[in-house]
Short mmCIF file of C-alpha atoms in Angstrom, two decimals:
data_model
loop_
_atom_site.label_atom_id
_atom_site.label_comp_id
_atom_site.label_asym_id
_atom_site.label_seq_id
_atom_site.Cartn_x
_atom_site.Cartn_y
_atom_site.Cartn_z
CA UNK F 1 186.61 154.08 272.68
CA UNK F 2 189.93 152.41 271.87
CA UNK F 3 192.81 154.79 271.27
CA UNK F 4 194.74 154.18 268.05
CA UNK F 5 198.27 154.54 269.40
CA UNK F 6 199.95 153.58 266.13
CA UNK F 7 198.46 154.94 262.90
CA UNK F 8 199.65 153.99 259.42
CA UNK F 9 199.02 156.28 256.45
CA UNK F 10 199.34 154.57 253.07
CA UNK F 11 200.44 156.61 250.04
CA UNK F 12 197.35 156.77 247.82
CA UNK F 13 199.16 158.40 244.91
CA UNK F 14 200.61 156.96 241.75
CA UNK F 15 202.45 158.05 238.64
CA UNK F 16 199.14 158.92 236.98
CA UNK F 17 197.42 160.51 239.99
CA UNK F 18 199.56 163.03 241.87
CA UNK F 19 196.67 164.39 243.95
CA UNK F 20 196.29 161.07 245.79
CA UNK F 21 199.86 161.35 247.05
CA UNK F 22 199.30 164.95 248.15
CA UNK F 23 196.18 164.01 250.12
CA UNK F 24 197.75 161.02 251.89
CA UNK F 25 200.81 163.09 252.84
CA UNK F 26 198.48 165.79 254.12
CA UNK F 27 196.73 163.17 256.26
CA UNK F 28 200.02 162.13 257.86
CA UNK F 29 201.04 165.73 258.53
CA UNK F 30 197.64 166.74 259.90
CA UNK F 31 197.52 163.80 262.31
CA UNK F 32 201.09 164.39 263.48
CA UNK F 33 200.56 168.15 263.93
CA UNK F 34 197.36 167.66 265.91
CA UNK F 35 197.82 168.37 269.64
CA UNK F 36 195.80 165.27 270.52
CA UNK F 37 198.34 163.07 268.71
CA UNK F 38 201.33 164.00 270.86
CA UNK F 39 201.58 160.49 272.35
CA UNK F 40 200.84 158.55 269.17
CA UNK F 41 203.15 157.19 266.49
CA UNK F 42 202.48 157.80 262.79
CA UNK F 43 203.87 155.78 259.88
CA UNK F 44 203.83 156.85 256.24
CA UNK F 45 204.11 153.81 253.96
CA UNK F 46 204.89 154.34 250.29
CA UNK F 47 206.25 152.66 247.17
CA UNK F 48 207.24 156.09 245.81
CA UNK F 49 208.97 158.06 248.57
CA UNK F 50 209.91 161.57 247.40
CA UNK F 51 212.62 164.02 248.38
CA UNK F 52 210.06 166.26 250.08
CA UNK F 53 209.11 163.41 252.44
CA UNK F 54 212.06 164.44 254.58
CA UNK F 55 209.69 167.04 256.02
CA UNK F 56 207.50 164.19 257.29
CA UNK F 57 210.47 162.73 259.16
CA UNK F 58 211.14 166.14 260.70
CA UNK F 59 207.62 166.03 262.14
CA UNK F 60 208.38 162.72 263.83
CA UNK F 61 206.59 160.61 261.21
CA UNK F 62 208.29 157.31 260.36
CA UNK F 63 208.61 157.09 256.57
CA UNK F 64 208.63 153.49 255.32
CA UNK F 65 210.12 153.22 251.83
CA UNK F 66 208.84 150.15 249.97
CA UNK F 67 210.18 151.16 246.57
CA UNK F 68 211.52 148.15 244.62
CA UNK F 69 215.20 147.50 245.24
CA UNK F 70 215.77 147.91 241.50
CA UNK F 71 214.37 151.45 241.66
CA UNK F 72 216.60 152.35 244.61
CA UNK F 73 219.84 150.63 243.66
CA UNK F 74 219.61 149.67 240.00
CA UNK F 75 219.67 146.00 240.94
CA UNK F 76 217.23 143.33 239.82
CA UNK F 77 214.08 142.70 241.83
CA UNK F 78 214.12 140.22 244.68
CA UNK F 79 211.82 137.18 244.52
CA UNK F 80 209.56 138.75 247.17
CA UNK F 81 208.78 141.87 245.14
CA UNK F 82 205.48 141.83 243.27
CA UNK F 83 205.51 142.91 239.64
CA UNK F 84 201.87 143.92 239.14
CA UNK F 85 198.57 144.49 240.93
CA UNK F 86 197.50 140.96 239.95
CA UNK F 87 200.71 139.56 241.40
CA UNK F 88 200.07 141.42 244.67
CA UNK F 89 196.55 139.96 244.90
CA UNK F 90 197.85 136.43 244.38
CA UNK F 91 200.57 136.90 246.98
CA UNK F 92 198.02 138.21 249.47
CA UNK F 93 195.68 135.29 248.83
CA UNK F 94 198.49 132.74 249.34
CA UNK F 95 200.03 134.68 252.25
CA UNK F 96 203.33 134.93 250.35
CA UNK F 97 205.80 137.69 251.26
CA UNK F 98 205.72 140.82 249.12
CA UNK F 99 208.42 143.36 249.84
CA UNK F 100 206.68 146.30 248.14
CA UNK F 101 202.99 145.78 248.97
CA UNK F 102 201.99 148.28 251.71
CA UNK F 103 199.12 146.12 252.95
CA UNK F 104 201.32 143.04 253.18
CA UNK F 105 203.89 145.08 255.07
CA UNK F 106 201.24 146.38 257.48
CA UNK F 107 200.03 142.86 258.20
CA UNK F 108 203.39 142.26 259.88
CA UNK F 109 203.64 145.76 261.43
CA UNK F 110 200.11 145.57 262.95
CA UNK F 111 199.21 149.27 263.47
CA UNK F 112 196.01 150.11 265.36
CA UNK F 113 194.54 151.98 262.39
CA UNK F 114 195.27 152.23 258.65
CA UNK F 115 194.15 154.93 256.19
CA UNK F 116 193.29 155.89 253.50
CA UNK F 117 192.35 152.49 252.07
CA UNK F 118 191.08 152.81 248.51
CA UNK F 119 190.67 149.06 248.19
CA UNK F 120 189.77 146.51 250.86
CA UNK F 121 190.91 142.95 250.07
CA UNK F 122 189.86 140.06 252.27
CA UNK F 123 193.51 139.37 252.94
CA UNK F 124 195.45 140.70 254.64
CA UNK F 125 192.89 141.49 257.33
CA UNK F 126 193.78 144.82 258.88
CA UNK F 127 192.57 146.19 262.19
CA UNK F 128 191.25 149.74 262.28
CA UNK F 129 190.69 150.06 258.53
CA UNK F 130 189.65 153.53 257.36
CA UNK F 131 188.61 153.68 253.70
CA UNK F 132 188.54 156.69 251.39
CA UNK F 133 186.40 157.13 248.29
CA UNK F 134 187.66 160.15 246.38
CA UNK F 135 184.69 160.49 244.02
CA UNK F 136 182.05 158.68 241.98
CA UNK F 137 183.13 160.05 238.61
CA UNK F 138 182.56 156.72 236.84
CA UNK F 139 178.86 157.00 237.70
CA UNK F 140 178.49 160.72 237.05
CA UNK F 141 180.44 160.64 233.76
CA UNK F 142 180.29 157.05 232.48
CA UNK F 143 181.28 158.12 228.98
CA UNK F 144 184.89 158.46 230.15
CA UNK F 145 185.10 154.83 231.31
CA UNK F 146 184.72 151.44 229.68
CA UNK F 147 182.09 149.05 230.98
CA UNK F 148 184.87 146.95 232.54
CA UNK F 149 186.37 149.98 234.29
CA UNK F 150 182.98 151.01 235.69
CA UNK F 151 182.30 147.50 236.95
CA UNK F 152 185.76 147.30 238.54
CA UNK F 153 185.27 150.59 240.37
CA UNK F 154 181.83 149.51 241.57
CA UNK F 155 183.28 146.28 242.95
CA UNK F 156 186.20 148.05 244.60
CA UNK F 157 184.07 150.76 246.22
CA UNK F 158 181.50 148.23 247.41
CA UNK F 159 184.29 146.31 249.16
CA UNK F 160 185.60 149.51 250.77
CA UNK F 161 182.08 150.33 252.00
CA UNK F 162 181.48 146.80 253.30
CA UNK F 163 184.86 145.84 254.74
CA UNK F 164 186.32 149.08 256.13
CA UNK F 165 185.31 150.10 259.63
CA UNK F 166 185.04 153.79 258.72
CA UNK F 167 184.72 155.35 255.26
CA UNK F 168 185.86 158.90 254.47
CA UNK F 169 184.61 161.17 251.70
CA UNK F 170 185.75 164.74 251.17
CA UNK F 171 182.50 166.62 250.53
CA UNK F 172 178.81 166.65 251.32
CA UNK F 173 178.16 166.13 247.61
CA UNK F 174 180.10 162.84 247.70
CA UNK F 175 178.40 161.86 250.97
CA UNK F 176 174.99 162.25 249.34
CA UNK F 177 176.04 159.91 246.53
CA UNK F 178 177.54 157.40 248.98
CA UNK F 179 174.31 157.21 251.00
CA UNK F 180 172.28 156.68 247.84
CA UNK F 181 174.53 153.86 246.61
CA UNK F 182 175.37 152.17 249.95
CA UNK F 183 172.47 152.98 252.30
CA UNK F 184 173.28 150.02 254.57
CA UNK F 185 176.79 151.40 255.20
CA UNK F 186 175.80 155.02 255.89
CA UNK F 187 176.67 154.75 259.58
CA UNK F 188 180.34 154.29 258.65
CA UNK F 189 180.50 157.54 256.69
CA UNK F 190 182.57 160.58 257.70
CA UNK F 191 182.82 163.81 255.69
CA UNK F 192 186.33 165.24 256.09
CA UNK F 193 187.38 167.87 253.53
CA UNK F 194 191.15 167.81 253.17
CA UNK F 195 193.05 171.12 253.40
CA UNK F 196 196.23 172.16 251.60
CA UNK F 197 199.73 171.12 252.62
CA UNK F 198 200.64 174.78 252.08
CA UNK F 199 199.02 175.50 255.42
CA UNK F 200 202.38 174.47 256.87
CA UNK F 201 204.47 176.25 254.24
CA UNK F 202 206.40 179.49 254.18
CA UNK F 203 207.98 181.27 251.25
CA UNK F 204 211.32 179.88 252.43
CA UNK F 205 210.25 176.31 253.04
CA UNK F 206 207.61 175.26 250.55
CA UNK F 207 210.19 174.61 247.84
CA UNK F 208 211.44 171.47 249.56
CA UNK F 209 209.58 169.24 247.15
CA UNK F 210 211.42 170.55 244.09
CA UNK F 211 212.60 167.59 242.03
CA UNK F 212 215.56 169.65 240.82
CA UNK F 213 216.72 170.46 244.33
CA UNK F 214 216.24 174.24 243.97
CA UNK F 215 215.72 175.27 247.59
CA UNK F 216 213.85 178.50 248.38
CA UNK F 217 212.57 178.82 244.83
CA UNK F 218 211.67 182.44 244.09
CA UNK F 219 208.34 183.07 242.36
CA UNK F 220 209.76 185.78 240.09
CA UNK F 221 212.68 183.55 239.13
CA UNK F 222 210.35 180.70 238.16
CA UNK F 223 208.14 183.05 236.16
CA UNK F 224 211.25 184.31 234.37
CA UNK F 225 212.50 180.76 233.80
CA UNK F 226 209.35 179.93 231.80
CA UNK F 227 209.22 183.39 230.15
CA UNK F 228 205.80 184.16 231.61
CA UNK F 229 204.23 187.62 231.79
CA UNK F 230 203.98 189.49 235.11
CA UNK F 231 200.25 188.69 235.36
CA UNK F 232 198.60 185.45 234.28
CA UNK F 233 195.73 183.06 234.99
CA UNK F 234 196.75 179.60 236.22
CA UNK F 235 194.91 176.37 235.35
CA UNK F 236 196.40 173.59 237.51
CA UNK F 237 194.81 170.27 236.54
CA UNK F 238 195.94 166.97 235.12
CA UNK F 239 195.01 166.84 231.46
CA UNK F 240 191.98 164.57 231.79
CA UNK F 241 188.90 165.02 229.64
CA UNK F 242 186.55 166.05 232.43
CA UNK F 243 188.91 168.84 233.48
CA UNK F 244 187.49 170.97 230.65
CA UNK F 245 190.63 172.68 229.32
CA UNK F 246 189.05 173.21 225.92
CA UNK F 247 186.40 175.51 227.38
CA UNK F 248 189.18 177.73 228.72
CA UNK F 249 190.73 178.06 225.25
CA UNK F 250 187.36 178.95 223.73
CA UNK F 251 186.69 181.54 226.46
CA UNK F 252 190.13 183.14 226.10
CA UNK F 253 189.55 183.32 222.33
CA UNK F 254 186.22 185.10 222.92
CA UNK F 255 187.87 187.57 225.29
CA UNK F 256 190.69 188.16 222.79
CA UNK F 257 188.19 188.83 220.01
CA UNK F 258 186.61 191.41 222.33
CA UNK F 259 189.98 193.13 222.71
CA UNK F 260 190.99 191.67 226.09
CA UNK F 261 194.16 189.57 226.01
CA UNK F 262 194.32 187.27 229.05
CA UNK F 263 197.47 185.12 229.42
CA UNK F 264 196.74 181.60 230.70
CA UNK F 265 199.28 179.08 232.00
CA UNK F 266 198.33 175.40 232.22
CA UNK F 267 200.21 172.93 234.43
CA UNK F 268 199.59 169.26 235.16
CA UNK F 269 200.47 165.77 234.00
CA UNK F 270 199.72 165.73 230.24
CA UNK F 271 198.46 162.14 230.18
CA UNK F 272 195.40 160.05 231.01
CA UNK F 273 195.51 156.26 231.22
CA UNK F 274 192.00 156.22 229.73
CA UNK F 275 193.37 158.02 226.66
CA UNK F 276 196.61 156.18 225.73
CA UNK F 277 196.87 157.98 222.39
CA UNK F 278 196.69 161.35 224.19
CA UNK F 279 193.98 162.54 221.83
CA UNK F 280 192.70 165.00 224.44
CA UNK F 281 196.05 166.75 224.77
CA UNK F 282 196.59 166.77 221.01
CA UNK F 283 193.14 168.29 220.47
CA UNK F 284 193.86 170.93 223.10
CA UNK F 285 197.18 171.94 221.51
CA UNK F 286 195.57 172.11 218.09
CA UNK F 287 192.65 174.16 219.45
CA UNK F 288 195.15 176.66 220.89
CA UNK F 289 196.99 176.91 217.58
CA UNK F 290 193.81 177.25 215.51
CA UNK F 291 192.59 180.06 217.77
CA UNK F 292 195.88 181.92 217.28
CA UNK F 293 196.61 181.72 221.01
CA UNK F 294 199.95 179.89 220.97
CA UNK F 295 201.73 182.75 222.76
CA UNK F 296 198.82 183.45 225.08
CA UNK F 297 197.73 180.00 226.34
CA UNK F 298 200.92 178.34 227.55
CA UNK F 299 200.92 174.60 228.30
CA UNK F 300 203.81 173.76 230.65
CA UNK F 301 202.75 170.22 231.53
CA UNK F 302 203.96 168.79 234.82
CA UNK F 303 206.51 171.07 236.48
CA UNK F 304 208.61 170.43 239.62
CA UNK F 305 206.48 170.84 242.72
CA UNK F 306 208.43 173.87 243.97
CA UNK F 307 207.90 175.53 240.59
CA UNK F 308 204.19 174.81 240.80
CA UNK F 309 203.97 176.50 244.19
CA UNK F 310 205.96 179.45 242.88
CA UNK F 311 203.53 179.75 239.96
CA UNK F 312 200.60 179.53 242.36
CA UNK F 313 202.12 182.33 244.44
CA UNK F 314 202.57 184.62 241.44
CA UNK F 315 199.30 183.84 239.62
CA UNK F 316 196.78 186.66 239.46
CA UNK F 317 193.93 184.17 239.39
CA UNK F 318 193.40 180.41 239.73
CA UNK F 319 190.88 179.08 237.23
CA UNK F 320 189.25 175.72 237.94
CA UNK F 321 187.03 174.73 234.96
CA UNK F 322 186.41 171.05 235.81
CA UNK F 323 183.08 169.37 235.08
CA UNK F 324 183.38 167.05 238.07
CA UNK F 325 185.39 166.86 241.30
CA UNK F 326 185.31 165.06 244.62
CA UNK F 327 187.35 167.83 246.32
CA UNK F 328 190.04 169.74 244.49
CA UNK F 329 193.64 170.09 245.71
CA UNK F 330 194.42 173.18 243.59
CA UNK F 331 191.47 175.08 245.04
CA UNK F 332 192.74 174.22 248.52
CA UNK F 333 196.22 175.46 247.56
CA UNK F 334 194.75 178.74 246.30
CA UNK F 335 192.71 179.13 249.50
CA UNK F 336 195.87 178.57 251.58
CA UNK F 337 197.72 181.32 249.68
CA UNK F 338 194.85 183.76 249.23
CA UNK F 339 194.92 183.49 245.43
CA UNK F 340 191.69 184.74 243.77
CA UNK F 341 189.45 181.92 242.53
CA UNK F 342 187.22 181.45 239.48
CA UNK F 343 185.48 178.07 239.40
CA UNK F 344 182.96 176.16 237.33
CA UNK F 345 179.54 176.21 238.92
CA UNK F 346 179.29 172.62 240.15
CA UNK F 347 178.07 171.63 243.65
CA UNK F 348 181.48 170.60 245.00
CA UNK F 349 183.09 173.88 243.94
CA UNK F 350 180.26 175.86 245.60
CA UNK F 351 180.80 173.82 248.75
CA UNK F 352 184.58 174.21 248.62
CA UNK F 353 185.08 177.82 247.57
CA UNK F 354 181.95 179.98 247.89
CA UNK F 355 182.75 181.26 251.37
CA UNK F 356 186.27 182.18 250.22
CA UNK F 357 185.05 184.77 247.75
CA UNK F 358 185.26 182.62 244.62
CA UNK F 359 183.35 183.58 241.48
CA UNK F 360 181.55 180.97 239.37
CA UNK F 361 180.65 180.41 235.71
CA UNK F 362 178.47 177.99 233.76
CA UNK F 363 180.55 174.84 233.32
CA UNK F 364 179.21 174.29 229.80
CA UNK F 365 179.40 177.88 228.52
CA UNK F 366 182.54 179.45 227.05
CA UNK F 367 180.62 182.73 226.88
CA UNK F 368 179.90 182.64 230.61
CA UNK F 369 183.57 181.96 231.37
CA UNK F 370 184.74 184.66 228.95
CA UNK F 371 182.48 187.20 230.62
CA UNK F 372 183.70 186.30 234.13
CA UNK F 373 187.35 186.25 233.03
CA UNK F 374 187.10 189.73 231.53
CA UNK F 375 185.34 191.05 234.62
CA UNK F 376 187.87 189.62 237.06
CA UNK F 377 191.00 190.18 234.97
CA UNK F 378 190.80 193.95 235.23
CA UNK F 379 191.58 193.89 238.95
CA UNK F 380 192.95 190.37 239.62
CA UNK F 381 196.39 190.25 241.15
CA UNK F 382 198.58 187.87 243.12
CA UNK F 383 197.99 188.08 246.87
CA UNK F 384 200.21 190.30 248.97
CA UNK F 385 202.50 188.70 251.58
CA UNK F 386 200.14 189.97 254.29
CA UNK F 387 197.11 188.42 252.57
CA UNK F 388 198.97 185.13 252.11
CA UNK F 389 199.96 185.06 255.78
CA UNK F 390 196.33 185.57 256.82
CA UNK F 391 195.18 182.87 254.39
CA UNK F 392 197.73 180.41 255.76
CA UNK F 393 196.61 181.07 259.33
CA UNK F 394 193.05 180.18 258.33
CA UNK F 395 194.34 177.12 256.48
CA UNK F 396 196.17 175.95 259.60
CA UNK F 397 192.91 176.16 261.53
CA UNK F 398 191.31 173.89 258.91
CA UNK F 399 194.25 171.54 259.24
CA UNK F 400 193.73 171.22 262.98
CA UNK F 401 190.04 170.41 262.42
CA UNK F 402 191.04 167.85 259.79
CA UNK F 403 193.61 166.22 262.07
CA UNK F 404 191.11 165.90 264.92
CA UNK F 405 188.59 164.36 262.53
CA UNK F 406 191.14 161.85 261.24
CA UNK F 407 192.12 160.86 264.79
CA UNK F 408 188.50 160.33 265.71
CA UNK F 409 187.97 158.18 262.60
CA UNK F 410 191.05 156.10 263.47
CA UNK F 411 189.95 155.66 267.10
CA UNK F 412 186.48 154.63 265.98
CA UNK F 413 187.90 152.13 263.49
CA UNK F 414 190.30 150.73 266.10
CA UNK F 415 187.37 150.18 268.47
CA UNK F 416 185.38 147.98 266.09
#
């Protein structure tokens, strides 16, 4: 088998999908930290390099910043900088230079393997291509997508399945769907559940991603900053319709009517490109107000990353109510810290969290969630430092397994 001596990791995130950036950064860190990668070079290529990416450099990862010159210096774009996805496709097809297209950049850099590719154009042709399909939500929940969006995703995923040398999915549930849709490409499939970046973190270091530059952010200080109670339930999801925030409000209202007041804090990007009028967020805020829970269900929106980690550390319980997931980053973060988990009873959540002591509720039943919340709230508390340390040790073991799996996928792709 050919050894992939130079591996490029492409930033899969965007302004409307923060989890993609977290996963791709975790890939770079896991590969670099893997003992078997000691004699390999790793690149991280991004159009949106962040302050926290300095930690990648410290690990020996070369961070390639392709952000537009206008974003970095306030100057106008150069002629070789694409302005849209369509522009990038045209430039690729005509072999024109594009200063901010990662795939165009990698055509000149020529690494042995590239991941995670979420699209697979004919040009540029890349050696060692490793694709990643995060989920098949457009098929499982078509009501949240237009016909054009569903067709576009089908075309994109079919190209990834056909053109990439190896294809990654993050759960057995997604693998089952992949095999059913692309049976002829099943031999390319690898199931690699991604762990949490907090596997590498400590209380003193995991604040490095804070957009406000607050190093060593203290959990109590962040809780005080947002005027939060000593104990609370955390819901950490982008505000997309399938994330099921409304069910949480209804369940908290039921518990409140039964005499049990459970504070809930919601974080995440309060926007969805499929809902430009933000009707979902407006409905959620109005549902909170109508239920008389304005001081009890607190919507913070997207907070600085260091603040999010501080909130995760101090939460008594992480609640994940989503109707559909491919593999959830917040659950992985909770597992890495030892935070108690309450999840909707969907196959991926069972696969991801059952062996970590999570409890489950009926994803369609506010009554089921209210019952579980009341039962767990009586004793739920943030993990002790000792429990967090033990959880992080287990998370680091998962990271090593993940890194080895990624290396093997890259070597396989480089050999084809």
